[in-house]
XYZ file of N, CA and C in Angstrom:
342
model
N 170.920 260.581 310.191
C 170.870 261.772 309.371
C 171.873 262.808 309.889
N 172.572 263.408 308.969
C 173.481 264.481 309.360
C 172.693 265.789 309.462
N 173.293 266.771 310.089
C 172.608 268.043 310.359
C 172.101 268.747 309.090
N 172.911 268.899 308.032
C 172.392 269.572 306.838
C 171.183 268.861 306.217
N 171.193 267.548 306.226
C 170.055 266.797 305.688
C 168.809 267.013 306.532
N 168.993 267.049 307.844
C 167.878 267.257 308.748
C 167.289 268.660 308.577
N 168.146 269.661 308.429
C 167.679 271.031 308.212
C 166.904 271.122 306.901
N 167.409 270.460 305.864
C 166.724 270.465 304.568
C 165.360 269.784 304.674
N 165.301 268.668 305.386
C 164.041 267.962 305.584
C 163.030 268.847 306.306
N 163.469 269.532 307.341
C 162.575 270.419 308.083
C 162.108 271.595 307.225
N 162.965 272.075 306.353
C 162.569 273.176 305.466
C 161.443 272.726 304.538
N 161.560 271.515 304.027
C 160.510 270.984 303.149
C 159.226 270.757 303.942
N 159.328 270.153 305.094
C 158.139 269.877 305.904
C 157.491 271.160 306.394
N 158.308 272.172 306.683
C 157.767 273.460 307.096
C 156.931 274.082 305.992
N 157.380 273.961 304.762
C 156.628 274.484 303.626
C 155.304 273.747 303.464
N 155.330 272.448 303.618
C 154.101 271.653 303.506
C 153.132 272.033 304.627
N 153.663 272.227 305.822
C 152.824 272.635 306.950
C 152.158 273.981 306.681
N 152.937 274.954 306.226
C 152.371 276.278 305.935
C 151.343 276.209 304.809
N 151.632 275.426 303.780
C 150.669 275.266 302.685
C 149.363 274.693 303.209
N 149.450 273.672 304.029
C 148.249 273.042 304.580
C 147.487 274.005 305.492
N 148.207 274.763 306.292
C 147.577 275.726 307.192
C 146.819 276.789 306.400
N 147.464 277.353 305.389
C 146.808 278.371 304.577
C 145.622 277.798 303.803
N 145.751 276.578 303.325
C 144.655 275.941 302.606
C 143.452 275.732 303.525
N 143.695 275.291 304.753
C 142.603 275.113 305.705
C 141.928 276.446 306.032
N 142.717 277.499 306.170
C 142.146 278.826 306.427
C 141.301 279.291 305.244
N 141.785 279.047 304.057
C 141.046 279.438 302.855
C 139.721 278.688 302.753
N 139.750 277.393 302.990
C 138.518 276.592 302.923
C 137.526 277.038 303.991
N 138.016 277.314 305.190
C 137.147 277.782 306.272
C 136.522 279.118 305.924
N 137.329 280.033 305.388
C 136.819 281.342 304.998
C 135.794 281.213 303.866
N 136.075 280.361 302.899
C 135.151 280.130 301.787
C 133.810 279.614 302.302
N 133.855 278.662 303.220
C 132.614 278.119 303.783
C 131.862 279.174 304.581
N 132.582 279.992 305.309
C 131.948 281.057 306.083
C 131.257 282.067 305.172
N 131.931 282.463 304.108
C 131.328 283.402 303.153
C 130.134 282.773 302.445
N 130.229 281.483 302.129
C 129.108 280.790 301.485
C 127.909 280.719 302.419
N 128.152 280.473 303.704
C 127.065 280.395 304.675
C 126.348 281.732 304.806
N 127.097 282.822 304.659
C 126.489 284.151 304.745
C 125.534 284.399 303.575
N 125.715 283.685 302.475
C 124.846 283.855 301.310
C 123.551 283.047 301.418
N 123.500 282.107 302.353
C 122.290 281.309 302.540
C 122.555 279.821 302.376
N 121.506 279.050 302.618
C 121.634 277.591 302.625
C 121.908 277.019 301.236
N 121.251 277.547 300.217
C 121.416 276.995 298.864
C 122.832 277.235 298.324
N 123.364 278.463 298.389
C 124.749 278.650 297.934
C 125.753 277.836 298.764
N 125.499 277.711 300.063
C 126.386 276.910 300.907
C 126.377 275.457 300.466
N 125.202 274.907 300.199
C 125.100 273.510 299.758
C 125.756 273.317 298.396
N 125.510 274.246 297.467
C 126.102 274.142 296.127
C 127.620 274.227 296.198
N 128.138 275.171 296.972
C 129.592 275.310 297.095
C 130.218 274.105 297.790
N 129.502 273.523 298.748
C 130.006 272.324 299.419
C 130.091 271.162 298.434
N 129.075 271.012 297.592
C 129.081 269.954 296.585
C 130.236 270.153 295.600
N 130.421 271.380 295.146
C 131.521 271.665 294.227
C 132.878 271.417 294.890
N 132.983 271.729 296.168
C 134.236 271.461 296.893
C 134.514 269.959 296.969
N 133.462 269.171 297.180
C 133.637 267.722 297.232
C 134.086 267.176 295.879
N 133.508 267.694 294.803
C 133.932 267.267 293.463
C 135.381 267.667 293.209
N 135.765 268.840 293.674
C 137.156 269.284 293.522
C 138.101 268.356 294.297
N 137.687 267.909 295.470
C 138.510 266.972 296.246
C 138.675 265.657 295.493
N 137.614 265.190 294.849
C 137.693 263.966 294.061
C 138.735 264.118 292.951
N 138.705 265.246 292.270
C 139.686 265.515 291.216
C 141.096 265.575 291.808
N 141.227 266.192 292.958
C 142.545 266.312 293.593
C 143.122 264.951 293.941
N 142.285 264.067 294.491
C 142.780 262.735 294.835
C 143.188 261.959 293.583
N 142.435 262.125 292.508
C 142.809 261.485 291.244
C 144.132 261.999 290.722
N 144.328 263.303 290.823
C 145.603 263.903 290.392
C 146.760 263.403 291.249
N 146.521 263.260 292.546
C 147.563 262.738 293.431
C 147.956 261.322 293.038
N 146.994 260.540 292.578
C 147.302 259.181 292.126
C 148.269 259.190 290.958
N 148.031 260.079 289.991
C 148.951 260.206 288.860
C 150.325 260.671 289.333
N 150.344 261.626 290.246
C 151.618 262.147 290.747
C 152.410 261.057 291.475
N 151.737 260.276 292.311
C 152.419 259.205 293.040
C 152.950 258.136 292.098
N 152.137 257.757 291.119
C 152.582 256.750 290.155
C 153.766 257.264 289.347
N 153.680 258.500 288.880
C 154.785 259.081 288.097
C 156.053 259.164 288.926
N 155.913 259.572 290.180
C 157.082 259.679 291.059
C 157.770 258.331 291.228
N 156.989 257.290 291.470
C 157.564 255.964 291.669
C 158.210 255.439 290.384
N 157.512 255.582 289.263
C 158.033 255.051 288.004
C 159.251 255.829 287.517
N 159.221 257.141 287.652
C 160.386 257.943 287.249
C 161.571 257.648 288.176
N 161.308 257.513 289.457
C 162.383 257.181 290.387
C 163.033 255.848 290.055
N 162.221 254.880 289.707
C 162.753 253.567 289.318
C 163.585 253.681 288.040
N 163.082 254.447 287.066
C 163.808 254.613 285.798
C 165.124 255.356 286.009
N 165.111 256.360 286.852
C 166.350 257.099 287.150
C 167.334 256.170 287.855
N 166.819 255.363 288.771
C 167.682 254.410 289.468
C 168.336 253.413 288.521
N 167.652 253.083 287.448
C 168.207 252.177 286.442
C 169.065 252.920 285.422
N 169.062 254.256 285.506
C 169.838 255.051 284.561
C 169.233 255.064 283.163
N 167.912 254.927 283.080
C 167.240 254.842 281.776
C 166.454 256.113 281.494
N 167.097 257.052 280.845
C 166.465 258.308 280.483
C 165.319 258.098 279.500
N 165.448 257.103 278.631
C 164.378 256.819 277.678
C 163.099 256.400 278.396
N 163.246 255.639 279.483
C 162.089 255.208 280.262
C 161.472 256.388 281.023
N 162.316 257.296 281.499
C 161.809 258.504 282.164
C 160.918 259.285 281.199
N 161.406 259.479 279.984
C 160.620 260.208 278.984
C 159.318 259.477 278.652
N 159.376 258.169 278.546
C 158.176 257.385 278.233
C 157.140 257.485 279.357
N 157.607 257.405 280.601
C 156.689 257.518 281.746
C 156.046 258.897 281.768
N 156.840 259.934 281.581
C 156.295 261.290 281.603
C 155.293 261.507 280.475
N 155.591 260.990 279.299
C 154.661 261.118 278.177
C 153.358 260.371 278.467
N 153.466 259.183 279.028
C 152.283 258.394 279.348
C 151.426 259.081 280.407
N 152.062 259.591 281.453
C 151.324 260.287 282.508
C 150.653 261.541 281.947
N 151.339 262.261 281.069
C 150.756 263.458 280.468
C 149.529 263.095 279.631
N 149.623 262.015 278.851
C 148.481 261.589 278.034
C 147.285 261.206 278.906
N 147.527 260.380 279.917
C 146.436 259.937 280.775
C 145.856 261.093 281.580
N 146.690 262.009 281.981
C 146.193 263.194 282.702
C 145.276 264.012 281.798
N 145.654 264.161 280.544
C 144.821 264.903 279.592
C 143.481 264.204 279.395
N 143.493 262.881 279.306
C 142.244 262.120 279.153
C 141.337 262.344 280.362
N 141.907 262.280 281.550
C 141.111 262.468 282.769
C 140.564 263.893 282.841
N 141.389 264.879 282.513
C 140.942 266.273 282.521
C 139.786 266.470 281.538
N 139.928 265.920 280.351
C 138.847 266.036 279.362
C 137.578 265.326 279.848
N 137.741 264.202 280.523
C 136.592 263.489 281.069
C 135.872 264.299 282.138
N 136.615 264.853 283.092
C 135.994 265.692 284.118
C 135.341 266.925 283.499
N 136.000 267.518 282.516
C 135.432 268.690 281.851
C 134.119 268.337 281.172
N 134.092 267.202 280.497
C 132.855 266.769 279.830
C 131.739 266.545 280.846
N 132.063 265.944 281.968
C 131.049 265.724 283.009
C 130.502 267.058 283.498
N 131.386 268.018 283.744
C 130.924 269.330 284.207
C 130.095 270.043 283.149
N 130.521 269.976 281.899
C 129.809 270.682 280.825
C 128.428 270.066 280.597
N 128.368 268.751 280.501
C 127.113 268.105 280.135
C 126.199 267.787 281.322
N 126.766 267.605 282.494
C 125.953 267.207 283.650
C 126.062 268.152 284.835
N 126.749 269.272 284.675
C 126.965 270.199 285.786
C 125.689 270.684 286.433
N 124.733 271.083 285.622
C 123.459 271.570 286.160
C 122.724 270.461 286.907
N 122.722 269.272 286.331
C 122.061 268.127 287.001
C 122.722 267.805 288.330
N 124.046 267.866 288.356
C 124.766 267.575 289.601
C 124.347 268.545 290.682
N 124.253 269.810 290.350
C 123.885 270.824 291.337
C 122.424 270.726 291.747
N 121.571 270.191 290.895
C 120.141 270.081 291.225
C 119.818 268.870 292.087
N 120.725 267.913 292.200
C 120.450 266.693 292.969
C 120.286 266.967 294.420
């Protein structure tokens, strides 16, 4: 790696590090504030945080798949395939979002009561 590439790589990694650090601080603060409200709000917020993590991992799956497929299409010089991949990922993302929304709307209270 040449020096400019290395500096650019470190700039990107530095941003990811700061994002992760701030996110961890936010989650810790959220849990601390929830604990101050009592055991029930702490448990409910913890459950909601776990569900949010599940959604995040699902979203990361779409992002990773899109990144790989778009990269392959760009490597082949096929702009039509790039557009098709992006359209497909957008459609499937919308389906998943609607599915999670339906679960929260129809079963949200039950989830929290378990």
